[in-house]
């Protein structure tokens, strides 16, 4: 605080804590936070030096063998969009598809996110003792799909 003025981060932190009682992105979403509010919490956490692993936002990405994992289930085949990129799971190292919005969030706030394959994301939520919360950063809005 310089000259008696609080920073925008301090004001935002106080407002989010007053409204949601937490800066944990998953708990905030469960309490009705929108993407802007969650993004602000992620930015605050990044500025503050990052979050502990159990407080980081999980970005669950489909592994490249998604269709094999879902074989026999009555669900449509997964086909990534042309905007998806290949990356590796932060825990098990498996190849997976990351969408453009997930990639942007991960790059903007690496100390506040965990980029995991869906299998590891489920395991992480179980370790946290919470039901799996599925967040959606958009997507599936008409972008062309890769050849399946």
PDB file of C-alpha atoms in Angstrom:
ATOM      1  CA  UNK A   1       0.000   0.000   0.000  1.00  0.00           C
ATOM      2  CA  UNK A   2       1.534   3.253  -1.151  1.00  0.00           C
ATOM      3  CA  UNK A   3       0.179   6.672  -0.166  1.00  0.00           C
ATOM      4  CA  UNK A   4      -2.664   4.996   1.752  1.00  0.00           C
ATOM      5  CA  UNK A   5      -4.111   3.478  -1.440  1.00  0.00           C
ATOM      6  CA  UNK A   6      -4.914  -0.200  -1.736  1.00  0.00           C
ATOM      7  CA  UNK A   7      -3.961  -2.057  -4.878  1.00  0.00           C
ATOM      8  CA  UNK A   8      -6.592  -3.411  -7.247  1.00  0.00           C
ATOM      9  CA  UNK A   9      -5.511  -6.905  -6.192  1.00  0.00           C
ATOM     10  CA  UNK A  10      -6.216  -6.103  -2.532  1.00  0.00           C
ATOM     11  CA  UNK A  11      -9.646  -4.652  -3.347  1.00  0.00           C
ATOM     12  CA  UNK A  12     -10.531  -7.639  -5.554  1.00  0.00           C
ATOM     13  CA  UNK A  13      -9.278 -10.133  -2.939  1.00  0.00           C
ATOM     14  CA  UNK A  14     -11.414  -8.503  -0.261  1.00  0.00           C
ATOM     15  CA  UNK A  15     -14.501  -8.378  -2.503  1.00  0.00           C
ATOM     16  CA  UNK A  16     -14.169 -12.044  -3.516  1.00  0.00           C
ATOM     17  CA  UNK A  17     -13.582 -13.171   0.047  1.00  0.00           C
ATOM     18  CA  UNK A  18     -16.597 -11.179   1.232  1.00  0.00           C
ATOM     19  CA  UNK A  19     -18.816 -12.676  -1.475  1.00  0.00           C
ATOM     20  CA  UNK A  20     -17.603 -16.293  -1.545  1.00  0.00           C
ATOM     21  CA  UNK A  21     -15.564 -16.726   1.634  1.00  0.00           C
ATOM     22  CA  UNK A  22     -12.748 -18.332  -0.385  1.00  0.00           C
ATOM     23  CA  UNK A  23     -10.405 -17.855  -3.313  1.00  0.00           C
ATOM     24  CA  UNK A  24     -10.462 -21.572  -4.191  1.00  0.00           C
ATOM     25  CA  UNK A  25     -11.687 -21.655  -7.820  1.00  0.00           C
ATOM     26  CA  UNK A  26     -13.639 -24.925  -7.445  1.00  0.00           C
ATOM     27  CA  UNK A  27     -15.420 -23.808  -4.294  1.00  0.00           C
ATOM     28  CA  UNK A  28     -16.146 -20.421  -5.857  1.00  0.00           C
ATOM     29  CA  UNK A  29     -17.740 -22.104  -8.919  1.00  0.00           C
ATOM     30  CA  UNK A  30     -19.834 -24.302  -6.612  1.00  0.00           C
ATOM     31  CA  UNK A  31     -21.069 -21.091  -4.972  1.00  0.00           C
ATOM     32  CA  UNK A  32     -22.055 -19.562  -8.323  1.00  0.00           C
ATOM     33  CA  UNK A  33     -18.944 -17.611  -9.338  1.00  0.00           C
ATOM     34  CA  UNK A  34     -18.659 -16.725 -13.008  1.00  0.00           C
ATOM     35  CA  UNK A  35     -15.559 -16.990 -15.206  1.00  0.00           C
ATOM     36  CA  UNK A  36     -14.502 -13.397 -14.514  1.00  0.00           C
ATOM     37  CA  UNK A  37     -14.615 -13.908 -10.737  1.00  0.00           C
ATOM     38  CA  UNK A  38     -12.739 -17.208 -10.937  1.00  0.00           C
ATOM     39  CA  UNK A  39     -10.197 -15.615 -13.285  1.00  0.00           C
ATOM     40  CA  UNK A  40      -9.657 -12.793 -10.810  1.00  0.00           C
ATOM     41  CA  UNK A  41      -9.048 -15.316  -8.011  1.00  0.00           C
ATOM     42  CA  UNK A  42      -6.554 -17.184 -10.195  1.00  0.00           C
ATOM     43  CA  UNK A  43      -4.738 -13.922 -10.996  1.00  0.00           C
ATOM     44  CA  UNK A  44      -4.629 -12.981  -7.314  1.00  0.00           C
ATOM     45  CA  UNK A  45      -3.231 -16.405  -6.420  1.00  0.00           C
ATOM     46  CA  UNK A  46      -0.615 -16.149  -9.145  1.00  0.00           C
ATOM     47  CA  UNK A  47       0.448 -12.714  -7.921  1.00  0.00           C
ATOM     48  CA  UNK A  48       0.600 -14.024  -4.367  1.00  0.00           C
ATOM     49  CA  UNK A  49       3.059 -16.735  -5.426  1.00  0.00           C
ATOM     50  CA  UNK A  50       0.735 -19.512  -6.429  1.00  0.00           C
ATOM     51  CA  UNK A  51      -1.613 -21.857  -4.686  1.00  0.00           C
ATOM     52  CA  UNK A  52      -0.930 -25.094  -2.909  1.00  0.00           C
ATOM     53  CA  UNK A  53      -1.645 -28.073  -5.157  1.00  0.00           C
ATOM     54  CA  UNK A  54      -4.933 -28.888  -3.446  1.00  0.00           C
ATOM     55  CA  UNK A  55      -6.190 -25.355  -4.107  1.00  0.00           C
ATOM     56  CA  UNK A  56      -5.221 -25.120  -7.783  1.00  0.00           C
ATOM     57  CA  UNK A  57      -7.867 -25.140 -10.487  1.00  0.00           C
ATOM     58  CA  UNK A  58      -7.889 -28.441 -12.347  1.00  0.00           C
ATOM     59  CA  UNK A  59      -7.959 -28.208 -16.129  1.00  0.00           C
ATOM     60  CA  UNK A  60      -9.068 -31.698 -17.167  1.00  0.00           C
ATOM     61  CA  UNK A  61      -8.078 -32.598 -20.729  1.00  0.00           C
ATOM     62  CA  UNK A  62      -9.086 -35.648 -22.757  1.00  0.00           C
ATOM     63  CA  UNK A  63      -6.256 -38.122 -23.317  1.00  0.00           C
ATOM     64  CA  UNK A  64      -5.495 -39.058 -26.903  1.00  0.00           C
ATOM     65  CA  UNK A  65      -6.840 -42.554 -26.170  1.00  0.00           C
ATOM     66  CA  UNK A  66     -10.190 -41.140 -24.989  1.00  0.00           C
ATOM     67  CA  UNK A  67     -12.211 -43.213 -27.435  1.00  0.00           C
ATOM     68  CA  UNK A  68     -10.499 -46.413 -26.268  1.00  0.00           C
ATOM     69  CA  UNK A  69     -11.317 -45.536 -22.653  1.00  0.00           C
ATOM     70  CA  UNK A  70     -14.971 -44.939 -23.557  1.00  0.00           C
ATOM     71  CA  UNK A  71     -15.298 -48.002 -25.790  1.00  0.00           C
ATOM     72  CA  UNK A  72     -18.539 -49.808 -25.072  1.00  0.00           C
ATOM     73  CA  UNK A  73     -20.103 -46.766 -23.433  1.00  0.00           C
ATOM     74  CA  UNK A  74     -23.064 -45.239 -25.187  1.00  0.00           C
ATOM     75  CA  UNK A  75     -21.371 -41.914 -25.924  1.00  0.00           C
ATOM     76  CA  UNK A  76     -20.345 -40.251 -29.186  1.00  0.00           C
ATOM     77  CA  UNK A  77     -16.709 -40.516 -30.266  1.00  0.00           C
ATOM     78  CA  UNK A  78     -14.492 -37.716 -29.015  1.00  0.00           C
ATOM     79  CA  UNK A  79     -12.976 -35.655 -31.829  1.00  0.00           C
ATOM     80  CA  UNK A  80     -10.870 -32.582 -30.912  1.00  0.00           C
ATOM     81  CA  UNK A  81     -11.318 -29.327 -32.787  1.00  0.00           C
ATOM     82  CA  UNK A  82      -8.712 -27.931 -35.153  1.00  0.00           C
ATOM     83  CA  UNK A  83      -7.821 -25.477 -32.365  1.00  0.00           C
ATOM     84  CA  UNK A  84      -6.759 -28.195 -29.901  1.00  0.00           C
ATOM     85  CA  UNK A  85      -3.070 -28.907 -29.268  1.00  0.00           C
ATOM     86  CA  UNK A  86      -1.219 -31.892 -27.908  1.00  0.00           C
ATOM     87  CA  UNK A  87       0.283 -31.613 -24.447  1.00  0.00           C
ATOM     88  CA  UNK A  88       1.212 -33.970 -21.623  1.00  0.00           C
ATOM     89  CA  UNK A  89      -0.551 -34.606 -18.342  1.00  0.00           C
ATOM     90  CA  UNK A  90       1.234 -32.893 -15.463  1.00  0.00           C
ATOM     91  CA  UNK A  91       0.965 -36.042 -13.323  1.00  0.00           C
ATOM     92  CA  UNK A  92       1.226 -39.177 -15.483  1.00  0.00           C
ATOM     93  CA  UNK A  93       2.742 -37.699 -18.660  1.00  0.00           C
ATOM     94  CA  UNK A  94       0.138 -39.195 -21.001  1.00  0.00           C
ATOM     95  CA  UNK A  95      -0.511 -37.382 -24.276  1.00  0.00           C
ATOM     96  CA  UNK A  96      -3.742 -35.390 -24.205  1.00  0.00           C
ATOM     97  CA  UNK A  97      -5.647 -32.710 -26.082  1.00  0.00           C
ATOM     98  CA  UNK A  98      -5.816 -29.213 -24.620  1.00  0.00           C
ATOM     99  CA  UNK A  99      -8.329 -26.719 -25.927  1.00  0.00           C
ATOM    100  CA  UNK A 100      -7.397 -23.138 -26.764  1.00  0.00           C
ATOM    101  CA  UNK A 101      -9.164 -21.660 -23.738  1.00  0.00           C
ATOM    102  CA  UNK A 102      -7.636 -24.170 -21.331  1.00  0.00           C
ATOM    103  CA  UNK A 103      -4.222 -23.486 -22.836  1.00  0.00           C
ATOM    104  CA  UNK A 104      -4.701 -19.732 -22.419  1.00  0.00           C
ATOM    105  CA  UNK A 105      -5.670 -20.130 -18.749  1.00  0.00           C
ATOM    106  CA  UNK A 106      -2.760 -22.512 -18.090  1.00  0.00           C
ATOM    107  CA  UNK A 107      -0.281 -20.116 -19.694  1.00  0.00           C
ATOM    108  CA  UNK A 108      -1.724 -17.078 -17.912  1.00  0.00           C
ATOM    109  CA  UNK A 109      -1.765 -18.703 -14.467  1.00  0.00           C
ATOM    110  CA  UNK A 110       0.642 -21.663 -14.301  1.00  0.00           C
ATOM    111  CA  UNK A 111       0.990 -21.412 -10.512  1.00  0.00           C
ATOM    112  CA  UNK A 112      -2.777 -21.586 -10.014  1.00  0.00           C
ATOM    113  CA  UNK A 113      -3.698 -24.432 -12.374  1.00  0.00           C
ATOM    114  CA  UNK A 114      -3.079 -28.152 -12.788  1.00  0.00           C
ATOM    115  CA  UNK A 115      -3.243 -29.409 -16.373  1.00  0.00           C
ATOM    116  CA  UNK A 116      -4.217 -33.057 -16.026  1.00  0.00           C
ATOM    117  CA  UNK A 117      -5.677 -35.800 -18.162  1.00  0.00           C
ATOM    118  CA  UNK A 118      -9.236 -36.678 -17.225  1.00  0.00           C
ATOM    119  CA  UNK A 119      -8.116 -39.861 -15.444  1.00  0.00           C
ATOM    120  CA  UNK A 120      -5.662 -37.978 -13.214  1.00  0.00           C
ATOM    121  CA  UNK A 121      -8.190 -35.151 -12.725  1.00  0.00           C
ATOM    122  CA  UNK A 122     -10.697 -37.625 -11.280  1.00  0.00           C
ATOM    123  CA  UNK A 123      -7.987 -39.091  -9.027  1.00  0.00           C
ATOM    124  CA  UNK A 124      -7.007 -35.588  -7.874  1.00  0.00           C
ATOM    125  CA  UNK A 125     -10.590 -34.677  -6.955  1.00  0.00           C
ATOM    126  CA  UNK A 126     -10.882 -37.960  -5.026  1.00  0.00           C
ATOM    127  CA  UNK A 127      -7.653 -37.127  -3.130  1.00  0.00           C
ATOM    128  CA  UNK A 128      -9.136 -33.746  -2.280  1.00  0.00           C
ATOM    129  CA  UNK A 129     -12.175 -35.471  -0.832  1.00  0.00           C
ATOM    130  CA  UNK A 130     -14.537 -33.610  -3.103  1.00  0.00           C
ATOM    131  CA  UNK A 131     -17.009 -34.718  -5.715  1.00  0.00           C
ATOM    132  CA  UNK A 132     -15.654 -34.123  -9.198  1.00  0.00           C
ATOM    133  CA  UNK A 133     -16.617 -30.644 -10.318  1.00  0.00           C
ATOM    134  CA  UNK A 134     -16.596 -30.340 -14.066  1.00  0.00           C
ATOM    135  CA  UNK A 135     -15.765 -26.847 -15.214  1.00  0.00           C
ATOM    136  CA  UNK A 136     -16.295 -25.755 -18.767  1.00  0.00           C
ATOM    137  CA  UNK A 137     -14.225 -23.041 -20.389  1.00  0.00           C
ATOM    138  CA  UNK A 138     -16.475 -22.957 -23.418  1.00  0.00           C
ATOM    139  CA  UNK A 139     -15.569 -24.860 -26.503  1.00  0.00           C
ATOM    140  CA  UNK A 140     -17.758 -26.954 -28.746  1.00  0.00           C
ATOM    141  CA  UNK A 141     -19.007 -23.772 -30.374  1.00  0.00           C
ATOM    142  CA  UNK A 142     -18.935 -24.897 -33.982  1.00  0.00           C
ATOM    143  CA  UNK A 143     -15.200 -25.018 -34.666  1.00  0.00           C
ATOM    144  CA  UNK A 144     -14.256 -27.631 -37.276  1.00  0.00           C
ATOM    145  CA  UNK A 145     -13.176 -31.004 -35.936  1.00  0.00           C
ATOM    146  CA  UNK A 146     -10.011 -32.841 -36.867  1.00  0.00           C
ATOM    147  CA  UNK A 147     -10.350 -35.819 -39.173  1.00  0.00           C
ATOM    148  CA  UNK A 148     -11.274 -38.723 -36.914  1.00  0.00           C
TER     149      UNK A 148
END
